[in-house]
Amino acid sequence: RTHGFLRQQMRALSQIAGTKPADIDFVAMPMFVLFNLASGVSSIIPACDMKNPGSASPRIVFEQLRSERASRMVASPALMENLGRSCLKHDLKLPEMRCVSTGGGPISPDLPGMLRQVAPQATVRMVYGSTEAEPIACIDDREISVTAAKKMRSGGGLLVGNPVTGCTVRVIRSQPGASLGPFDEDSFSSLVLPVGEIGEIAVAGNHVLAGYADASSNAATKIEVDGQTWHRTGDAGYFDSAGSLWLVGRCTAAISDIRGVVYPFQVEYALAGVTGVRRAALVPRGGKRVLVLEPAGREF
């Protein structure tokens, strides 16, 4: 990362962060500590191993949030889910919290509602991005319509909202492992898929990393188009008619058989909202699609 890249990334994050100098931010994602330092915002460093955020003690996390009077929180869905379940179980609230942001992994259908119960005054924000392009899109939970929620619960994937200003997003024909380009604009546009069709999500913008320290890694994820670098996220998704972006999983995870193509995440996410299902996995085995369910105790 160059100083210029970090400056552009800060500008992009500033659009969606809405931070104030008086904020106290619990930050479980290291890059946001740098953003806070540059913004004059205090950061709370989690008292747990951030290599495994899902195993962080929800009791310790809650005590930090409460004792340090945190007004904001940025953490992975895994940490948020453990915290949310623990708080609901013990009837604990975070009344001073005004913004909760999560991303970097699958967000279960029940997580936003759970966080709203724990932090009733907070905006629950879901941010989609990658190490090379952060942020790409974001959406607040209250912006998700009844129709969109129903679509997610019936296999439509995960709604991640509209692309942030300064980030250009295209859905292109998925070709995992193949290097693409260089192209001119016309050649590149022939790869771009129409609304509703699933393909690989590619992004461009000043806050999108143009290359790696090891340049040999560029071929697999970078596309040069008339001098502009596009980053291939490796994520599969599509645009709806309203211009919102949806995720359906990783491109390499697609199951293709005589029934067509399905992305396991579409099925697993839909089932994550079913009462009594703790986790679900769709896997190909012996030419069949096998659905594996882990029940949640007696509710199943």
PDB file of C-alpha atoms in Angstrom:
ATOM      1  CA  ARG A   1       0.000   0.000   0.000  1.00  0.00           C
ATOM      2  CA  THR A   2       1.218   3.467  -0.860  1.00  0.00           C
ATOM      3  CA  HIS A   3       0.414   6.650   1.026  1.00  0.00           C
ATOM      4  CA  GLY A   4      -1.708   7.695  -1.938  1.00  0.00           C
ATOM      5  CA  PHE A   5      -3.699   4.462  -1.876  1.00  0.00           C
ATOM      6  CA  LEU A   6      -4.355   4.768   1.862  1.00  0.00           C
ATOM      7  CA  ARG A   7      -5.501   8.360   1.378  1.00  0.00           C
ATOM      8  CA  GLN A   8      -7.983   7.283  -1.295  1.00  0.00           C
ATOM      9  CA  GLN A   9      -9.179   4.404   0.887  1.00  0.00           C
ATOM     10  CA  MET A  10      -9.770   6.828   3.743  1.00  0.00           C
ATOM     11  CA  ARG A  11     -11.873   9.048   1.467  1.00  0.00           C
ATOM     12  CA  ALA A  12     -13.966   6.049   0.422  1.00  0.00           C
ATOM     13  CA  LEU A  13     -14.462   4.882   4.016  1.00  0.00           C
ATOM     14  CA  SER A  14     -15.358   8.399   5.165  1.00  0.00           C
ATOM     15  CA  GLN A  15     -18.493   8.255   2.982  1.00  0.00           C
ATOM     16  CA  ILE A  16     -19.976   5.394   4.965  1.00  0.00           C
ATOM     17  CA  ALA A  17     -18.321   5.667   8.388  1.00  0.00           C
ATOM     18  CA  GLY A  18     -20.046   8.788   9.719  1.00  0.00           C
ATOM     19  CA  THR A  19     -17.515   9.044  12.561  1.00  0.00           C
ATOM     20  CA  LYS A  20     -17.339  11.956  14.999  1.00  0.00           C
ATOM     21  CA  PRO A  21     -14.263  13.076  16.987  1.00  0.00           C
ATOM     22  CA  ALA A  22     -15.993  12.127  20.248  1.00  0.00           C
ATOM     23  CA  ASP A  23     -16.613   8.544  19.088  1.00  0.00           C
ATOM     24  CA  ILE A  24     -15.066   5.573  20.862  1.00  0.00           C
ATOM     25  CA  ASP A  25     -14.773   2.720  18.379  1.00  0.00           C
ATOM     26  CA  PHE A  26     -14.323  -0.957  19.269  1.00  0.00           C
ATOM     27  CA  VAL A  27     -12.280  -2.168  16.294  1.00  0.00           C
ATOM     28  CA  ALA A  28     -11.740  -5.848  15.595  1.00  0.00           C
ATOM     29  CA  MET A  29     -10.426  -5.218  12.057  1.00  0.00           C
ATOM     30  CA  PRO A  30      -6.888  -3.763  12.080  1.00  0.00           C
ATOM     31  CA  MET A  31      -7.189  -1.589   8.965  1.00  0.00           C
ATOM     32  CA  PHE A  32      -9.929   0.457  10.623  1.00  0.00           C
ATOM     33  CA  VAL A  33      -7.582   1.359  13.493  1.00  0.00           C
ATOM     34  CA  LEU A  34      -5.446   3.196  10.927  1.00  0.00           C
ATOM     35  CA  PHE A  35      -8.558   4.942   9.616  1.00  0.00           C
ATOM     36  CA  ASN A  36      -9.498   6.013  13.162  1.00  0.00           C
ATOM     37  CA  LEU A  37      -6.004   7.310  13.907  1.00  0.00           C
ATOM     38  CA  ALA A  38      -6.149   9.453  10.779  1.00  0.00           C
ATOM     39  CA  SER A  39      -9.656  10.646  11.730  1.00  0.00           C
ATOM     40  CA  GLY A  40      -8.866  11.519  15.343  1.00  0.00           C
ATOM     41  CA  VAL A  41     -11.226   8.841  16.679  1.00  0.00           C
ATOM     42  CA  SER A  42     -10.371   6.720  19.734  1.00  0.00           C
ATOM     43  CA  SER A  43     -10.073   2.970  19.153  1.00  0.00           C
ATOM     44  CA  ILE A  44     -10.604   0.129  21.609  1.00  0.00           C
ATOM     45  CA  ILE A  45      -8.357  -2.832  20.849  1.00  0.00           C
ATOM     46  CA  PRO A  46     -10.214  -6.096  21.612  1.00  0.00           C
ATOM     47  CA  ALA A  47      -8.835  -8.096  24.537  1.00  0.00           C
ATOM     48  CA  CYS A  48      -8.853 -11.341  22.566  1.00  0.00           C
ATOM     49  CA  ASP A  49      -7.095 -13.172  19.736  1.00  0.00           C
ATOM     50  CA  MET A  50      -8.213 -11.451  16.538  1.00  0.00           C
ATOM     51  CA  LYS A  51      -6.867 -14.300  14.417  1.00  0.00           C
ATOM     52  CA  ASN A  52      -9.897 -16.248  15.650  1.00  0.00           C
ATOM     53  CA  PRO A  53     -12.615 -13.646  16.245  1.00  0.00           C
ATOM     54  CA  GLY A  54     -15.340 -16.289  16.355  1.00  0.00           C
ATOM     55  CA  SER A  55     -13.776 -17.748  19.516  1.00  0.00           C
ATOM     56  CA  ALA A  56     -13.557 -14.404  21.341  1.00  0.00           C
ATOM     57  CA  SER A  57     -15.209 -14.427  24.755  1.00  0.00           C
ATOM     58  CA  PRO A  58     -18.514 -12.525  24.433  1.00  0.00           C
ATOM     59  CA  ARG A  59     -18.351 -11.713  28.163  1.00  0.00           C
ATOM     60  CA  ILE A  60     -14.971  -9.999  27.807  1.00  0.00           C
ATOM     61  CA  VAL A  61     -16.072  -8.175  24.647  1.00  0.00           C
ATOM     62  CA  PHE A  62     -19.250  -6.929  26.330  1.00  0.00           C
ATOM     63  CA  GLU A  63     -17.348  -5.730  29.416  1.00  0.00           C
ATOM     64  CA  GLN A  64     -14.932  -3.795  27.198  1.00  0.00           C
ATOM     65  CA  LEU A  65     -17.787  -2.177  25.288  1.00  0.00           C
ATOM     66  CA  ARG A  66     -19.602  -1.281  28.502  1.00  0.00           C
ATOM     67  CA  SER A  67     -16.644  -0.081  30.601  1.00  0.00           C
ATOM     68  CA  GLU A  68     -15.064   1.948  27.768  1.00  0.00           C
ATOM     69  CA  ARG A  69     -18.475   3.404  26.805  1.00  0.00           C
ATOM     70  CA  ALA A  70     -18.054   2.441  23.140  1.00  0.00           C
ATOM     71  CA  SER A  71     -20.273   4.339  20.701  1.00  0.00           C
ATOM     72  CA  ARG A  72     -19.272   2.338  17.627  1.00  0.00           C
ATOM     73  CA  MET A  73     -18.194  -1.190  16.791  1.00  0.00           C
ATOM     74  CA  VAL A  74     -16.546  -2.790  13.744  1.00  0.00           C
ATOM     75  CA  ALA A  75     -16.174  -6.573  13.812  1.00  0.00           C
ATOM     76  CA  SER A  76     -16.632  -9.773  11.834  1.00  0.00           C
ATOM     77  CA  PRO A  77     -20.028 -11.509  11.693  1.00  0.00           C
ATOM     78  CA  ALA A  78     -18.613 -14.415  13.729  1.00  0.00           C
ATOM     79  CA  LEU A  79     -17.722 -12.163  16.662  1.00  0.00           C
ATOM     80  CA  MET A  80     -20.984 -10.227  16.343  1.00  0.00           C
ATOM     81  CA  GLU A  81     -23.089 -13.395  16.415  1.00  0.00           C
ATOM     82  CA  ASN A  82     -21.422 -14.718  19.565  1.00  0.00           C
ATOM     83  CA  LEU A  83     -21.803 -11.346  21.261  1.00  0.00           C
ATOM     84  CA  GLY A  84     -25.424 -10.991  20.175  1.00  0.00           C
ATOM     85  CA  ARG A  85     -26.465 -14.448  21.363  1.00  0.00           C
ATOM     86  CA  SER A  86     -24.728 -13.969  24.706  1.00  0.00           C
ATOM     87  CA  CYS A  87     -26.314 -10.567  25.290  1.00  0.00           C
ATOM     88  CA  LEU A  88     -29.807 -11.835  24.469  1.00  0.00           C
ATOM     89  CA  LYS A  89     -29.334 -14.871  26.706  1.00  0.00           C
ATOM     90  CA  HIS A  90     -28.329 -12.707  29.692  1.00  0.00           C
ATOM     91  CA  ASP A  91     -30.580  -9.740  28.814  1.00  0.00           C
ATOM     92  CA  LEU A  92     -27.665  -7.331  28.312  1.00  0.00           C
ATOM     93  CA  LYS A  93     -27.948  -4.082  26.351  1.00  0.00           C
ATOM     94  CA  LEU A  94     -25.578  -1.530  24.816  1.00  0.00           C
ATOM     95  CA  PRO A  95     -27.649   1.679  24.971  1.00  0.00           C
ATOM     96  CA  GLU A  96     -24.735   3.998  24.112  1.00  0.00           C
ATOM     97  CA  MET A  97     -23.898   2.211  20.857  1.00  0.00           C
ATOM     98  CA  ARG A  98     -24.909   4.290  17.831  1.00  0.00           C
ATOM     99  CA  CYS A  99     -23.348   2.341  14.940  1.00  0.00           C
ATOM    100  CA  VAL A 100     -22.513  -1.346  14.486  1.00  0.00           C
ATOM    101  CA  SER A 101     -20.692  -2.341  11.288  1.00  0.00           C
ATOM    102  CA  THR A 102     -19.932  -5.850  10.146  1.00  0.00           C
ATOM    103  CA  GLY A 103     -18.562  -7.583   7.066  1.00  0.00           C
ATOM    104  CA  GLY A 104     -15.697  -9.711   5.846  1.00  0.00           C
ATOM    105  CA  GLY A 105     -17.738 -12.918   6.008  1.00  0.00           C
ATOM    106  CA  PRO A 106     -21.235 -14.347   5.598  1.00  0.00           C
ATOM    107  CA  ILE A 107     -23.846 -12.411   7.572  1.00  0.00           C
ATOM    108  CA  SER A 108     -26.669 -14.625   8.819  1.00  0.00           C
ATOM    109  CA  PRO A 109     -30.259 -13.490   8.156  1.00  0.00           C
ATOM    110  CA  ASP A 110     -30.919 -13.135  11.891  1.00  0.00           C
ATOM    111  CA  LEU A 111     -27.807 -11.118  12.794  1.00  0.00           C
ATOM    112  CA  PRO A 112     -29.077  -7.571  12.039  1.00  0.00           C
ATOM    113  CA  GLY A 113     -32.250  -8.080  14.092  1.00  0.00           C
ATOM    114  CA  MET A 114     -30.249  -9.595  16.935  1.00  0.00           C
ATOM    115  CA  LEU A 115     -27.854  -6.638  17.005  1.00  0.00           C
ATOM    116  CA  ARG A 116     -30.763  -4.193  16.963  1.00  0.00           C
ATOM    117  CA  GLN A 117     -32.160  -5.797  20.109  1.00  0.00           C
ATOM    118  CA  VAL A 118     -28.793  -5.543  21.853  1.00  0.00           C
ATOM    119  CA  ALA A 119     -28.041  -1.991  20.664  1.00  0.00           C
ATOM    120  CA  PRO A 120     -31.491  -0.403  20.153  1.00  0.00           C
ATOM    121  CA  GLN A 121     -30.121   3.065  19.316  1.00  0.00           C
ATOM    122  CA  ALA A 122     -27.589   1.850  16.764  1.00  0.00           C
ATOM    123  CA  THR A 123     -27.535   1.765  12.992  1.00  0.00           C
ATOM    124  CA  VAL A 124     -26.631  -1.752  11.860  1.00  0.00           C
ATOM    125  CA  ARG A 125     -24.463  -1.465   8.756  1.00  0.00           C
ATOM    126  CA  MET A 126     -23.320  -4.320   6.529  1.00  0.00           C
ATOM    127  CA  VAL A 127     -20.209  -3.563   4.488  1.00  0.00           C
ATOM    128  CA  TYR A 128     -19.013  -5.568   1.507  1.00  0.00           C
ATOM    129  CA  GLY A 129     -15.382  -5.291   0.497  1.00  0.00           C
ATOM    130  CA  SER A 130     -12.139  -7.192   0.167  1.00  0.00           C
ATOM    131  CA  THR A 131      -8.543  -6.723   1.257  1.00  0.00           C
ATOM    132  CA  GLU A 132      -7.808  -5.142  -2.129  1.00  0.00           C
ATOM    133  CA  ALA A 133     -10.957  -3.005  -2.330  1.00  0.00           C
ATOM    134  CA  GLU A 134     -12.551  -1.731   0.882  1.00  0.00           C
ATOM    135  CA  PRO A 135     -15.353  -0.693   0.729  1.00  0.00           C
ATOM    136  CA  ILE A 136     -17.200  -1.877  -2.395  1.00  0.00           C
ATOM    137  CA  ALA A 137     -20.830  -1.590  -1.293  1.00  0.00           C
ATOM    138  CA  CYS A 138     -22.799  -1.192   1.915  1.00  0.00           C
ATOM    139  CA  ILE A 139     -26.353  -1.230   3.210  1.00  0.00           C
ATOM    140  CA  ASP A 140     -28.081  -0.444   6.507  1.00  0.00           C
ATOM    141  CA  ASP A 141     -30.421  -3.134   7.777  1.00  0.00           C
ATOM    142  CA  ARG A 142     -33.418  -0.770   7.737  1.00  0.00           C
ATOM    143  CA  GLU A 143     -32.922  -0.291   3.981  1.00  0.00           C
ATOM    144  CA  ILE A 144     -33.660  -3.969   3.295  1.00  0.00           C
ATOM    145  CA  SER A 145     -37.228  -4.229   2.023  1.00  0.00           C
ATOM    146  CA  VAL A 146     -39.653  -7.035   2.844  1.00  0.00           C
ATOM    147  CA  THR A 147     -39.358  -8.186  -0.782  1.00  0.00           C
ATOM    148  CA  ALA A 148     -35.552  -8.290  -0.609  1.00  0.00           C
ATOM    149  CA  ALA A 149     -35.623 -10.175   2.708  1.00  0.00           C
ATOM    150  CA  LYS A 150     -37.993 -12.741   1.221  1.00  0.00           C
ATOM    151  CA  LYS A 151     -35.732 -13.115  -1.811  1.00  0.00           C
ATOM    152  CA  MET A 152     -32.693 -13.754   0.407  1.00  0.00           C
ATOM    153  CA  ARG A 153     -34.578 -16.390   2.392  1.00  0.00           C
ATOM    154  CA  SER A 154     -35.618 -18.176  -0.801  1.00  0.00           C
ATOM    155  CA  GLY A 155     -32.166 -18.548  -2.352  1.00  0.00           C
ATOM    156  CA  GLY A 156     -31.555 -15.164  -3.974  1.00  0.00           C
ATOM    157  CA  GLY A 157     -28.232 -14.683  -2.185  1.00  0.00           C
ATOM    158  CA  LEU A 158     -27.159 -11.820   0.072  1.00  0.00           C
ATOM    159  CA  LEU A 159     -28.080  -8.210  -0.699  1.00  0.00           C
ATOM    160  CA  VAL A 160     -25.044  -5.970  -0.102  1.00  0.00           C
ATOM    161  CA  GLY A 161     -26.470  -2.677  -1.377  1.00  0.00           C
ATOM    162  CA  ASN A 162     -25.362  -0.112  -3.919  1.00  0.00           C
ATOM    163  CA  PRO A 163     -21.687   0.432  -4.786  1.00  0.00           C
ATOM    164  CA  VAL A 164     -20.100   3.287  -2.841  1.00  0.00           C
ATOM    165  CA  THR A 165     -19.264   6.514  -4.673  1.00  0.00           C
ATOM    166  CA  GLY A 166     -15.939   6.189  -6.480  1.00  0.00           C
ATOM    167  CA  CYS A 167     -16.154   2.418  -6.832  1.00  0.00           C
ATOM    168  CA  THR A 168     -17.147   1.131 -10.267  1.00  0.00           C
ATOM    169  CA  VAL A 169     -18.513  -2.403 -10.193  1.00  0.00           C
ATOM    170  CA  ARG A 170     -19.159  -4.797 -13.079  1.00  0.00           C
ATOM    171  CA  VAL A 171     -20.310  -8.401 -13.169  1.00  0.00           C
ATOM    172  CA  ILE A 172     -18.321 -10.300 -15.786  1.00  0.00           C
ATOM    173  CA  ARG A 173     -18.395 -13.840 -17.140  1.00  0.00           C
ATOM    174  CA  SER A 174     -16.832 -16.092 -14.515  1.00  0.00           C
ATOM    175  CA  GLN A 175     -13.565 -17.722 -15.621  1.00  0.00           C
ATOM    176  CA  PRO A 176     -11.867 -18.911 -12.387  1.00  0.00           C
ATOM    177  CA  GLY A 177      -8.112 -19.309 -12.670  1.00  0.00           C
ATOM    178  CA  ALA A 178      -7.827 -17.763 -16.142  1.00  0.00           C
ATOM    179  CA  SER A 179      -5.857 -14.541 -16.626  1.00  0.00           C
ATOM    180  CA  LEU A 180      -7.785 -11.904 -18.562  1.00  0.00           C
ATOM    181  CA  GLY A 181      -6.757  -8.945 -20.672  1.00  0.00           C
ATOM    182  CA  PRO A 182      -5.389  -6.521 -21.426  1.00  0.00           C
ATOM    183  CA  PHE A 183      -8.518  -5.119 -23.098  1.00  0.00           C
ATOM    184  CA  ASP A 184      -9.793  -1.981 -24.657  1.00  0.00           C
ATOM    185  CA  GLU A 185     -13.185  -0.712 -23.438  1.00  0.00           C
ATOM    186  CA  ASP A 186     -15.143  -2.440 -26.210  1.00  0.00           C
ATOM    187  CA  SER A 187     -13.506  -5.820 -25.621  1.00  0.00           C
ATOM    188  CA  PHE A 188     -14.028  -5.559 -21.869  1.00  0.00           C
ATOM    189  CA  SER A 189     -17.674  -4.578 -22.263  1.00  0.00           C
ATOM    190  CA  SER A 190     -18.268  -7.840 -24.122  1.00  0.00           C
ATOM    191  CA  LEU A 191     -17.423  -9.680 -20.875  1.00  0.00           C
ATOM    192  CA  VAL A 192     -19.923  -7.684 -18.815  1.00  0.00           C
ATOM    193  CA  LEU A 193     -23.165  -9.507 -18.017  1.00  0.00           C
ATOM    194  CA  PRO A 194     -26.643  -7.923 -18.046  1.00  0.00           C
ATOM    195  CA  VAL A 195     -28.798  -7.280 -14.979  1.00  0.00           C
ATOM    196  CA  GLY A 196     -29.863 -10.474 -13.209  1.00  0.00           C
ATOM    197  CA  GLU A 197     -27.123 -12.719 -14.586  1.00  0.00           C
ATOM    198  CA  ILE A 198     -24.604 -14.229 -12.166  1.00  0.00           C
ATOM    199  CA  GLY A 199     -20.896 -13.764 -12.799  1.00  0.00           C
ATOM    200  CA  GLU A 200     -17.673 -12.620 -11.147  1.00  0.00           C
ATOM    201  CA  ILE A 201     -17.663  -9.235  -9.422  1.00  0.00           C
ATOM    202  CA  ALA A 202     -14.914  -6.915 -10.714  1.00  0.00           C
ATOM    203  CA  VAL A 203     -14.176  -3.463  -9.288  1.00  0.00           C
ATOM    204  CA  ALA A 204     -12.181  -0.365 -10.190  1.00  0.00           C
ATOM    205  CA  GLY A 205     -11.498   2.919  -8.430  1.00  0.00           C
ATOM    206  CA  ASN A 206      -8.804   5.004  -6.765  1.00  0.00           C
ATOM    207  CA  HIS A 207      -9.133   2.963  -3.552  1.00  0.00           C
ATOM    208  CA  VAL A 208      -8.794  -0.377  -5.360  1.00  0.00           C
ATOM    209  CA  LEU A 209      -5.332  -1.923  -5.053  1.00  0.00           C
ATOM    210  CA  ALA A 210      -3.638  -1.828  -8.458  1.00  0.00           C
ATOM    211  CA  GLY A 211      -1.079  -4.559  -7.761  1.00  0.00           C
ATOM    212  CA  TYR A 212       0.687  -6.760  -5.226  1.00  0.00           C
ATOM    213  CA  ALA A 213       4.211  -6.559  -3.805  1.00  0.00           C
ATOM    214  CA  ASP A 214       4.808  -9.832  -5.669  1.00  0.00           C
ATOM    215  CA  ALA A 215       3.842  -8.815  -9.200  1.00  0.00           C
ATOM    216  CA  SER A 216       3.539 -12.447 -10.288  1.00  0.00           C
ATOM    217  CA  SER A 217       0.257 -12.569  -8.359  1.00  0.00           C
ATOM    218  CA  ASN A 218      -1.332  -9.843 -10.488  1.00  0.00           C
ATOM    219  CA  ALA A 219      -2.254 -11.989 -13.482  1.00  0.00           C
ATOM    220  CA  ALA A 220      -4.864 -14.024 -11.599  1.00  0.00           C
ATOM    221  CA  THR A 221      -6.825 -11.070 -10.195  1.00  0.00           C
ATOM    222  CA  LYS A 222      -6.026  -7.945 -12.211  1.00  0.00           C
ATOM    223  CA  ILE A 223      -7.397  -6.832 -15.573  1.00  0.00           C
ATOM    224  CA  GLU A 224      -5.930  -3.906 -17.508  1.00  0.00           C
ATOM    225  CA  VAL A 225      -8.540  -1.970 -19.482  1.00  0.00           C
ATOM    226  CA  ASP A 226      -7.226   1.019 -21.438  1.00  0.00           C
ATOM    227  CA  GLY A 227      -4.719   1.814 -18.691  1.00  0.00           C
ATOM    228  CA  GLN A 228      -7.144   1.307 -15.799  1.00  0.00           C
ATOM    229  CA  THR A 229      -6.706  -1.621 -13.427  1.00  0.00           C
ATOM    230  CA  TRP A 230      -9.738  -3.696 -12.470  1.00  0.00           C
ATOM    231  CA  HIS A 231      -9.659  -6.120  -9.559  1.00  0.00           C
ATOM    232  CA  ARG A 232     -11.398  -9.506  -9.805  1.00  0.00           C
ATOM    233  CA  THR A 233     -12.822 -10.260  -6.369  1.00  0.00           C
ATOM    234  CA  GLY A 234     -13.396 -13.969  -6.947  1.00  0.00           C
ATOM    235  CA  ASP A 235     -16.916 -13.441  -5.596  1.00  0.00           C
ATOM    236  CA  ALA A 236     -19.955 -14.406  -7.648  1.00  0.00           C
ATOM    237  CA  GLY A 237     -22.953 -12.103  -7.751  1.00  0.00           C
ATOM    238  CA  TYR A 238     -25.373 -10.086  -9.834  1.00  0.00           C
ATOM    239  CA  PHE A 239     -27.104  -6.719 -10.082  1.00  0.00           C
ATOM    240  CA  ASP A 240     -30.848  -6.400  -9.676  1.00  0.00           C
ATOM    241  CA  SER A 241     -33.022  -3.979 -11.651  1.00  0.00           C
ATOM    242  CA  ALA A 242     -32.641  -1.320  -8.922  1.00  0.00           C
ATOM    243  CA  GLY A 243     -28.850  -1.303  -9.253  1.00  0.00           C
ATOM    244  CA  SER A 244     -28.230  -3.169  -5.998  1.00  0.00           C
ATOM    245  CA  LEU A 245     -25.506  -5.791  -5.787  1.00  0.00           C
ATOM    246  CA  TRP A 246     -26.172  -9.359  -4.569  1.00  0.00           C
ATOM    247  CA  LEU A 247     -23.638 -12.007  -3.522  1.00  0.00           C
ATOM    248  CA  VAL A 248     -24.123 -15.732  -4.139  1.00  0.00           C
ATOM    249  CA  GLY A 249     -20.743 -17.085  -2.977  1.00  0.00           C
ATOM    250  CA  ARG A 250     -17.267 -17.732  -4.346  1.00  0.00           C
ATOM    251  CA  CYS A 251     -16.917 -18.356  -8.083  1.00  0.00           C
ATOM    252  CA  THR A 252     -14.907 -21.515  -7.475  1.00  0.00           C
ATOM    253  CA  ALA A 253     -17.648 -22.969  -5.229  1.00  0.00           C
ATOM    254  CA  ALA A 254     -20.242 -23.274  -8.016  1.00  0.00           C
ATOM    255  CA  ILE A 255     -21.787 -26.713  -8.429  1.00  0.00           C
ATOM    256  CA  SER A 256     -22.476 -27.506 -12.073  1.00  0.00           C
ATOM    257  CA  ASP A 257     -24.415 -30.661 -12.957  1.00  0.00           C
ATOM    258  CA  ILE A 258     -27.281 -31.896 -15.124  1.00  0.00           C
ATOM    259  CA  ARG A 259     -29.674 -29.718 -13.113  1.00  0.00           C
ATOM    260  CA  GLY A 260     -27.715 -26.572 -13.935  1.00  0.00           C
ATOM    261  CA  VAL A 261     -25.524 -24.346 -11.771  1.00  0.00           C
ATOM    262  CA  VAL A 262     -26.084 -23.576  -8.098  1.00  0.00           C
ATOM    263  CA  TYR A 263     -23.906 -21.752  -5.585  1.00  0.00           C
ATOM    264  CA  PRO A 264     -23.943 -23.470  -2.164  1.00  0.00           C
ATOM    265  CA  PHE A 265     -24.065 -20.098  -0.394  1.00  0.00           C
ATOM    266  CA  GLN A 266     -27.493 -19.371  -1.892  1.00  0.00           C
ATOM    267  CA  VAL A 267     -28.925 -22.506  -0.279  1.00  0.00           C
ATOM    268  CA  GLU A 268     -26.933 -22.281   2.954  1.00  0.00           C
ATOM    269  CA  TYR A 269     -27.881 -18.648   3.519  1.00  0.00           C
ATOM    270  CA  ALA A 270     -31.570 -19.336   2.951  1.00  0.00           C
ATOM    271  CA  LEU A 271     -31.474 -22.208   5.437  1.00  0.00           C
ATOM    272  CA  ALA A 272     -29.592 -20.119   8.008  1.00  0.00           C
ATOM    273  CA  GLY A 273     -32.860 -18.291   8.653  1.00  0.00           C
ATOM    274  CA  VAL A 274     -34.867 -21.457   9.290  1.00  0.00           C
ATOM    275  CA  THR A 275     -35.746 -22.109  12.933  1.00  0.00           C
ATOM    276  CA  GLY A 276     -33.904 -25.133  14.272  1.00  0.00           C
ATOM    277  CA  VAL A 277     -31.072 -25.091  11.724  1.00  0.00           C
ATOM    278  CA  ARG A 278     -27.740 -24.079  13.243  1.00  0.00           C
ATOM    279  CA  ARG A 279     -25.681 -24.542  10.082  1.00  0.00           C
ATOM    280  CA  ALA A 280     -26.111 -25.944   6.595  1.00  0.00           C
ATOM    281  CA  ALA A 281     -23.763 -27.099   3.855  1.00  0.00           C
ATOM    282  CA  LEU A 282     -24.511 -28.038   0.261  1.00  0.00           C
ATOM    283  CA  VAL A 283     -21.863 -30.299  -1.296  1.00  0.00           C
ATOM    284  CA  PRO A 284     -21.525 -32.323  -4.519  1.00  0.00           C
ATOM    285  CA  ARG A 285     -21.018 -36.037  -3.922  1.00  0.00           C
ATOM    286  CA  GLY A 286     -21.227 -38.878  -6.417  1.00  0.00           C
ATOM    287  CA  GLY A 287     -23.025 -36.740  -8.994  1.00  0.00           C
ATOM    288  CA  LYS A 288     -25.646 -35.654  -6.469  1.00  0.00           C
ATOM    289  CA  ARG A 289     -26.266 -32.520  -4.458  1.00  0.00           C
ATOM    290  CA  VAL A 290     -26.088 -33.422  -0.772  1.00  0.00           C
ATOM    291  CA  LEU A 291     -27.490 -31.082   1.857  1.00  0.00           C
ATOM    292  CA  VAL A 292     -25.963 -31.426   5.328  1.00  0.00           C
ATOM    293  CA  LEU A 293     -27.780 -29.871   8.281  1.00  0.00           C
ATOM    294  CA  GLU A 294     -26.643 -29.285  11.839  1.00  0.00           C
ATOM    295  CA  PRO A 295     -29.742 -28.956  14.035  1.00  0.00           C
ATOM    296  CA  ALA A 296     -30.038 -26.419  16.830  1.00  0.00           C
ATOM    297  CA  GLY A 297     -31.106 -28.661  19.695  1.00  0.00           C
ATOM    298  CA  ARG A 298     -34.753 -29.480  20.248  1.00  0.00           C
ATOM    299  CA  GLU A 299     -36.046 -26.769  17.940  1.00  0.00           C
ATOM    300  CA  PHE A 300     -35.233 -28.835  14.845  1.00  0.00           C
TER     301      PHE A 300
END
